[in-house]
């Protein structure tokens, strides 16, 4: 896909995202409303989209184990790299290190990758296996570290904290929808057409609503470029540039992934830091300001770099 074609495909993304920014900046729509829009997308619209599409998908083609293995290997190397650099910088709190690992390695699937993939490729199916890996493995590890490191007498023992971490990861609407779609698909259970049509109707709203919510959030918080710290620059640079290049090298060079799947994996790796980073930071009271800055700024940088990645990987 050439640069001009990529820019044309990007117009709907910019329209939904930019409208949110503009309306929030002009106070036509309060920035606080972004949470309501985001909750609708995260808790309802995106799960509906995922369930319907996974149920109807060819799972043997969807779960390309060489591609998934390559992405998992690239993510593991990225985790080690971010953790090592954080430790070398003097961070000793495991929760602070885990937060930075999440900032540098995890991707914004629900609010960013899904709408972008729908816009560019007409489907978000390639995101499903990576989403499951991210939520069921990467997020589980981060939440476990956060729970085990949580101070205070009310936090409970290690077993109770680990149980909370596992349950919190596995009962999110995104994971439940994916697992339900996979299970019913494998068992060849008949789902009434009216249910699938309803899921498709709601799921079609996921892309614009998620991008609009992200724009509202950005428009309300603002973007302080001059106040960007070296640590923020390092995390954003790793997330938006080094991690996609690492995914490209590992998936293409070591695992032999070619064609569309290589494009998909590099683009997924190039997605910004997820909003969940800020939610985790608030919940566990660690790196709140850093998290907010990285989420917002990586979203802007990723959006600007999308045409470049598309043209580079597809060429």
CSV table of C-alpha atoms in Angstrom, one decimal:
chain,number,residue,atom,x,y,z
A,1,UNK,CA,0.0,0.0,0.0
A,2,UNK,CA,1.5,3.3,-1.1
A,3,UNK,CA,1.8,6.4,1.0
A,4,UNK,CA,-1.2,8.2,-0.8
A,5,UNK,CA,-3.4,5.1,-0.3
A,6,UNK,CA,-2.4,4.9,3.3
A,7,UNK,CA,-3.2,8.5,3.9
A,8,UNK,CA,-6.6,8.1,2.3
A,9,UNK,CA,-7.4,5.1,4.5
A,10,UNK,CA,-6.3,7.2,7.5
A,11,UNK,CA,-8.9,9.9,6.8
A,12,UNK,CA,-11.8,8.2,8.7
A,13,UNK,CA,-9.4,7.5,11.7
A,14,UNK,CA,-8.4,11.2,11.7
A,15,UNK,CA,-12.0,12.3,11.4
A,16,UNK,CA,-13.3,10.4,14.4
A,17,UNK,CA,-10.2,11.1,16.5
A,18,UNK,CA,-9.9,14.7,15.5
A,19,UNK,CA,-13.6,15.4,16.1
A,20,UNK,CA,-13.1,14.2,19.7
A,21,UNK,CA,-10.1,16.5,20.2
A,22,UNK,CA,-11.8,19.5,18.7
A,23,UNK,CA,-15.1,19.1,20.5
A,24,UNK,CA,-13.3,18.6,23.8
A,25,UNK,CA,-11.1,21.6,23.3
A,26,UNK,CA,-14.0,23.8,22.4
A,27,UNK,CA,-16.0,22.3,25.4
A,28,UNK,CA,-18.9,21.4,23.1
A,29,UNK,CA,-18.6,17.9,24.6
A,30,UNK,CA,-17.1,17.6,28.1
A,31,UNK,CA,-13.8,15.7,28.1
A,32,UNK,CA,-15.1,13.8,31.1
A,33,UNK,CA,-17.6,12.1,28.7
A,34,UNK,CA,-14.7,10.2,27.2
A,35,UNK,CA,-15.0,7.7,30.0
A,36,UNK,CA,-18.7,6.9,29.0
A,37,UNK,CA,-17.8,6.5,25.3
A,38,UNK,CA,-14.7,4.4,26.2
A,39,UNK,CA,-16.7,2.2,28.5
A,40,UNK,CA,-19.3,1.7,25.8
A,41,UNK,CA,-16.6,0.6,23.4
A,42,UNK,CA,-14.6,-1.5,25.8
A,43,UNK,CA,-17.5,-3.2,27.7
A,44,UNK,CA,-20.0,-3.6,24.8
A,45,UNK,CA,-19.2,-2.6,21.3
A,46,UNK,CA,-15.7,-4.2,20.8
A,47,UNK,CA,-16.7,-7.4,22.6
A,48,UNK,CA,-19.8,-7.7,20.2
A,49,UNK,CA,-17.5,-7.2,17.2
A,50,UNK,CA,-15.0,-9.7,18.5
A,51,UNK,CA,-17.6,-12.4,19.3
A,52,UNK,CA,-19.3,-12.2,15.9
A,53,UNK,CA,-16.2,-12.2,13.9
A,54,UNK,CA,-14.4,-14.9,15.8
A,55,UNK,CA,-17.5,-17.1,15.7
A,56,UNK,CA,-17.7,-16.8,11.9
A,57,UNK,CA,-13.9,-17.0,11.3
A,58,UNK,CA,-11.8,-19.8,10.0
A,59,UNK,CA,-9.8,-20.5,13.2
A,60,UNK,CA,-7.1,-22.5,11.4
A,61,UNK,CA,-6.3,-19.5,9.3
A,62,UNK,CA,-6.8,-17.0,12.1
A,63,UNK,CA,-4.4,-18.7,14.6
A,64,UNK,CA,-1.2,-18.8,12.6
A,65,UNK,CA,1.1,-20.4,15.2
A,66,UNK,CA,4.3,-19.4,13.5
A,67,UNK,CA,3.1,-15.7,13.5
A,68,UNK,CA,1.9,-15.9,17.1
A,69,UNK,CA,5.1,-17.5,18.2
A,70,UNK,CA,7.2,-14.9,16.5
A,71,UNK,CA,5.2,-12.1,18.1
A,72,UNK,CA,5.4,-13.7,21.5
A,73,UNK,CA,9.2,-14.1,21.2
A,74,UNK,CA,9.5,-10.4,20.1
A,75,UNK,CA,7.4,-9.4,23.1
A,76,UNK,CA,9.5,-11.5,25.5
A,77,UNK,CA,12.7,-9.9,24.2
A,78,UNK,CA,11.1,-6.5,24.6
A,79,UNK,CA,10.0,-7.2,28.2
A,80,UNK,CA,13.5,-8.2,29.1
A,81,UNK,CA,15.0,-5.1,27.4
A,82,UNK,CA,12.6,-2.7,29.2
A,83,UNK,CA,13.1,-4.4,32.5
A,84,UNK,CA,16.8,-4.4,32.2
A,85,UNK,CA,17.0,-0.7,31.3
A,86,UNK,CA,14.7,0.2,34.1
A,87,UNK,CA,16.7,-1.7,36.6
A,88,UNK,CA,19.9,-0.2,35.3
A,89,UNK,CA,18.3,3.3,35.7
A,90,UNK,CA,17.9,2.6,39.4
A,91,UNK,CA,14.3,1.4,39.7
A,92,UNK,CA,14.0,-1.1,42.5
A,93,UNK,CA,10.2,-1.2,43.0
A,94,UNK,CA,8.9,-4.2,41.0
A,95,UNK,CA,5.6,-2.4,40.4
A,96,UNK,CA,7.4,0.5,38.8
A,97,UNK,CA,9.3,-1.8,36.5
A,98,UNK,CA,6.2,-3.7,35.6
A,99,UNK,CA,4.4,-0.5,34.7
A,100,UNK,CA,7.3,0.5,32.3
A,101,UNK,CA,7.2,-2.9,30.8
A,102,UNK,CA,3.5,-2.5,30.1
A,103,UNK,CA,4.1,1.0,28.6
A,104,UNK,CA,6.8,-0.3,26.2
A,105,UNK,CA,5.4,-3.7,25.2
A,106,UNK,CA,1.6,-3.8,25.5
A,107,UNK,CA,-0.5,-2.3,22.7
A,108,UNK,CA,-3.8,-0.5,22.6
A,109,UNK,CA,-6.0,-3.1,20.9
A,110,UNK,CA,-9.6,-2.2,21.7
A,111,UNK,CA,-9.4,1.6,21.3
A,112,UNK,CA,-6.8,1.9,18.6
A,113,UNK,CA,-5.8,-1.3,16.8
A,114,UNK,CA,-9.3,-2.6,16.2
A,115,UNK,CA,-10.6,0.6,14.5
A,116,UNK,CA,-7.3,1.1,12.6
A,117,UNK,CA,-7.4,-2.5,11.2
A,118,UNK,CA,-11.1,-2.2,10.3
A,119,UNK,CA,-10.3,1.0,8.4
A,120,UNK,CA,-7.2,-0.3,6.6
A,121,UNK,CA,-8.0,-4.0,6.0
A,122,UNK,CA,-11.7,-4.3,6.5
A,123,UNK,CA,-11.3,-6.7,9.4
A,124,UNK,CA,-9.7,-6.8,12.9
A,125,UNK,CA,-9.4,-10.6,12.8
A,126,UNK,CA,-5.5,-10.7,12.9
A,127,UNK,CA,-5.7,-8.8,16.3
A,128,UNK,CA,-7.6,-11.6,18.1
A,129,UNK,CA,-4.8,-14.0,18.8
A,130,UNK,CA,-2.4,-11.2,19.8
A,131,UNK,CA,-5.2,-9.7,22.0
A,132,UNK,CA,-5.6,-13.1,23.8
A,133,UNK,CA,-1.9,-13.4,24.3
A,134,UNK,CA,-1.6,-9.9,25.6
A,135,UNK,CA,-4.5,-10.2,28.1
A,136,UNK,CA,-4.0,-13.7,29.2
A,137,UNK,CA,-0.1,-13.6,29.5
A,138,UNK,CA,1.3,-10.1,29.5
A,139,UNK,CA,-1.5,-8.4,31.4
A,140,UNK,CA,-1.6,-11.3,33.9
A,141,UNK,CA,2.1,-11.0,34.7
A,142,UNK,CA,1.8,-7.2,35.2
A,143,UNK,CA,-1.3,-7.5,37.3
A,144,UNK,CA,0.2,-10.3,39.4
A,145,UNK,CA,3.3,-8.1,40.1
A,146,UNK,CA,1.1,-5.1,41.0
A,147,UNK,CA,-1.1,-7.2,43.3
A,148,UNK,CA,1.8,-9.0,45.0
A,149,UNK,CA,3.6,-5.7,45.5
A,150,UNK,CA,0.5,-3.8,46.8
A,151,UNK,CA,1.1,-2.5,50.3
A,152,UNK,CA,-1.4,-2.3,53.1
A,153,UNK,CA,-3.0,-4.7,55.5
A,154,UNK,CA,-6.2,-5.0,53.4
A,155,UNK,CA,-4.3,-6.4,50.4
A,156,UNK,CA,-4.4,-10.0,51.6
A,157,UNK,CA,-1.8,-12.7,51.3
A,158,UNK,CA,0.2,-13.7,48.2
A,159,UNK,CA,-2.3,-16.4,47.2
A,160,UNK,CA,-5.3,-14.1,47.5
A,161,UNK,CA,-3.5,-11.4,45.5
A,162,UNK,CA,-2.5,-13.8,42.8
A,163,UNK,CA,-6.1,-15.1,42.6
A,164,UNK,CA,-7.3,-11.5,42.1
A,165,UNK,CA,-4.7,-11.0,39.4
A,166,UNK,CA,-5.8,-14.1,37.5
A,167,UNK,CA,-9.5,-13.4,37.8
A,168,UNK,CA,-9.1,-9.7,36.8
A,169,UNK,CA,-7.3,-10.8,33.6
A,170,UNK,CA,-9.6,-13.6,32.5
A,171,UNK,CA,-13.1,-12.0,33.2
A,172,UNK,CA,-12.6,-8.8,31.1
A,173,UNK,CA,-15.4,-8.5,28.4
A,174,UNK,CA,-12.8,-8.7,25.6
A,175,UNK,CA,-11.4,-12.0,26.8
A,176,UNK,CA,-14.9,-13.5,27.5
A,177,UNK,CA,-16.1,-12.5,24.1
A,178,UNK,CA,-13.1,-14.0,22.3
A,179,UNK,CA,-13.3,-17.2,24.3
A,180,UNK,CA,-17.0,-17.5,23.7
A,181,UNK,CA,-16.6,-17.0,20.0
A,182,UNK,CA,-13.8,-19.6,19.9
A,183,UNK,CA,-15.7,-22.2,21.9
A,184,UNK,CA,-18.9,-21.9,20.0
A,185,UNK,CA,-17.0,-21.9,16.7
A,186,UNK,CA,-15.1,-25.1,17.6
A,187,UNK,CA,-18.2,-26.8,18.9
A,188,UNK,CA,-20.2,-25.8,15.8
A,189,UNK,CA,-23.0,-24.4,18.0
A,190,UNK,CA,-25.7,-22.7,16.0
A,191,UNK,CA,-26.1,-19.0,17.0
A,192,UNK,CA,-29.3,-17.5,15.7
A,193,UNK,CA,-28.9,-15.1,12.9
A,194,UNK,CA,-30.7,-12.3,14.8
A,195,UNK,CA,-28.1,-12.5,17.5
A,196,UNK,CA,-25.2,-12.3,15.1
A,197,UNK,CA,-26.9,-9.4,13.2
A,198,UNK,CA,-27.4,-7.6,16.5
A,199,UNK,CA,-23.7,-8.1,17.5
A,200,UNK,CA,-22.6,-6.9,14.0
A,201,UNK,CA,-24.9,-3.8,14.4
A,202,UNK,CA,-23.4,-2.9,17.7
A,203,UNK,CA,-19.9,-3.9,16.7
A,204,UNK,CA,-19.9,-1.6,13.7
A,205,UNK,CA,-20.0,1.3,16.2
A,206,UNK,CA,-16.8,0.2,18.0
A,207,UNK,CA,-14.3,1.8,15.7
A,208,UNK,CA,-15.6,5.4,15.5
A,209,UNK,CA,-16.7,5.5,19.1
A,210,UNK,CA,-13.4,4.2,20.4
A,211,UNK,CA,-11.4,6.7,18.4
A,212,UNK,CA,-13.8,9.5,19.3
A,213,UNK,CA,-13.4,8.6,23.0
A,214,UNK,CA,-9.6,8.7,22.6
A,215,UNK,CA,-9.8,12.1,21.0
A,216,UNK,CA,-12.0,13.5,23.8
A,217,UNK,CA,-9.5,12.2,26.3
A,218,UNK,CA,-6.6,13.9,24.5
A,219,UNK,CA,-8.5,17.1,24.0
A,220,UNK,CA,-9.3,17.3,27.6
A,221,UNK,CA,-5.9,16.6,29.0
A,222,UNK,CA,-3.9,18.5,26.5
A,223,UNK,CA,-0.5,17.7,25.1
A,224,UNK,CA,2.5,19.3,26.9
A,225,UNK,CA,5.3,18.6,24.5
A,226,UNK,CA,7.9,20.9,26.1
A,227,UNK,CA,7.4,19.1,29.4
A,228,UNK,CA,8.3,15.7,28.0
A,229,UNK,CA,10.9,14.0,30.2
A,230,UNK,CA,13.7,11.8,29.0
A,231,UNK,CA,12.1,8.7,30.4
A,232,UNK,CA,8.8,9.5,28.5
A,233,UNK,CA,10.8,10.0,25.3
A,234,UNK,CA,12.6,6.6,25.9
A,235,UNK,CA,9.4,4.7,26.5
A,236,UNK,CA,7.6,6.3,23.6
A,237,UNK,CA,10.5,5.8,21.3
A,238,UNK,CA,10.8,2.1,22.3
A,239,UNK,CA,7.0,1.6,21.9
A,240,UNK,CA,6.5,3.4,18.6
A,241,UNK,CA,9.8,2.6,16.9
A,242,UNK,CA,12.0,-0.1,18.5
A,243,UNK,CA,9.3,-2.6,19.3
A,244,UNK,CA,7.8,-2.6,15.8
A,245,UNK,CA,11.4,-3.0,14.4
A,246,UNK,CA,12.0,-5.8,16.8
A,247,UNK,CA,8.8,-7.6,15.8
A,248,UNK,CA,9.7,-7.2,12.2
A,249,UNK,CA,13.2,-8.7,12.7
A,250,UNK,CA,12.1,-11.6,15.0
A,251,UNK,CA,8.9,-12.5,13.1
A,252,UNK,CA,10.4,-12.1,9.6
A,253,UNK,CA,14.0,-13.0,10.2
A,254,UNK,CA,13.8,-15.7,12.9
A,255,UNK,CA,10.4,-17.2,12.4
A,256,UNK,CA,10.0,-16.8,8.6
A,257,UNK,CA,6.7,-14.9,8.7
A,258,UNK,CA,6.0,-13.4,5.4
A,259,UNK,CA,3.2,-11.5,3.5
A,260,UNK,CA,0.2,-10.1,5.2
A,261,UNK,CA,0.9,-11.6,8.6
A,262,UNK,CA,4.2,-9.9,8.8
A,263,UNK,CA,2.4,-6.6,8.0
A,264,UNK,CA,-0.2,-7.3,10.6
A,265,UNK,CA,2.3,-8.1,13.4
A,266,UNK,CA,4.5,-5.1,12.8
A,267,UNK,CA,1.4,-2.8,12.7
A,268,UNK,CA,0.1,-4.3,15.9
A,269,UNK,CA,3.5,-3.8,17.6
A,270,UNK,CA,3.4,-0.1,16.3
A,271,UNK,CA,0.1,0.6,18.1
A,272,UNK,CA,0.3,3.0,21.1
A,273,UNK,CA,0.5,2.2,24.8
A,274,UNK,CA,-2.9,1.1,26.0
A,275,UNK,CA,-5.2,3.3,28.2
A,276,UNK,CA,-5.2,0.5,30.7
A,277,UNK,CA,-1.7,1.6,31.7
A,278,UNK,CA,-3.2,4.8,33.2
A,279,UNK,CA,-6.0,2.7,34.9
A,280,UNK,CA,-3.4,0.4,36.4
A,281,UNK,CA,-1.3,3.3,37.6
A,282,UNK,CA,-4.2,4.9,39.3
A,283,UNK,CA,-5.4,1.6,40.9
A,284,UNK,CA,-2.0,0.7,42.3
A,285,UNK,CA,-0.8,4.3,42.9
A,286,UNK,CA,2.4,4.1,40.9
A,287,UNK,CA,3.7,6.3,38.0
A,288,UNK,CA,0.3,8.0,37.4
A,289,UNK,CA,1.7,11.2,35.7
A,290,UNK,CA,4.2,9.2,33.6
A,291,UNK,CA,1.4,6.8,32.5
A,292,UNK,CA,-0.9,9.6,31.4
A,293,UNK,CA,1.8,11.3,29.4
A,294,UNK,CA,3.0,8.1,27.7
A,295,UNK,CA,-0.6,7.0,26.8
A,296,UNK,CA,-1.4,10.4,25.2
A,297,UNK,CA,1.8,11.1,23.4
A,298,UNK,CA,2.3,7.5,22.1
A,299,UNK,CA,-1.2,7.7,20.7
A,300,UNK,CA,-0.3,10.9,18.7
A,301,UNK,CA,3.0,9.5,17.5
A,302,UNK,CA,1.6,6.2,16.5
A,303,UNK,CA,-1.2,7.9,14.5
A,304,UNK,CA,1.4,10.0,12.7
A,305,UNK,CA,3.6,7.0,11.9
A,306,UNK,CA,0.9,4.7,10.6
A,307,UNK,CA,1.3,5.6,6.9
A,308,UNK,CA,5.1,5.2,7.2
A,309,UNK,CA,4.8,1.7,8.7
A,310,UNK,CA,2.2,0.6,6.2
A,311,UNK,CA,4.3,1.7,3.3
A,312,UNK,CA,7.5,0.3,4.7
A,313,UNK,CA,6.3,-3.1,5.7
A,314,UNK,CA,4.1,-3.7,2.7
A,315,UNK,CA,6.8,-2.7,0.2
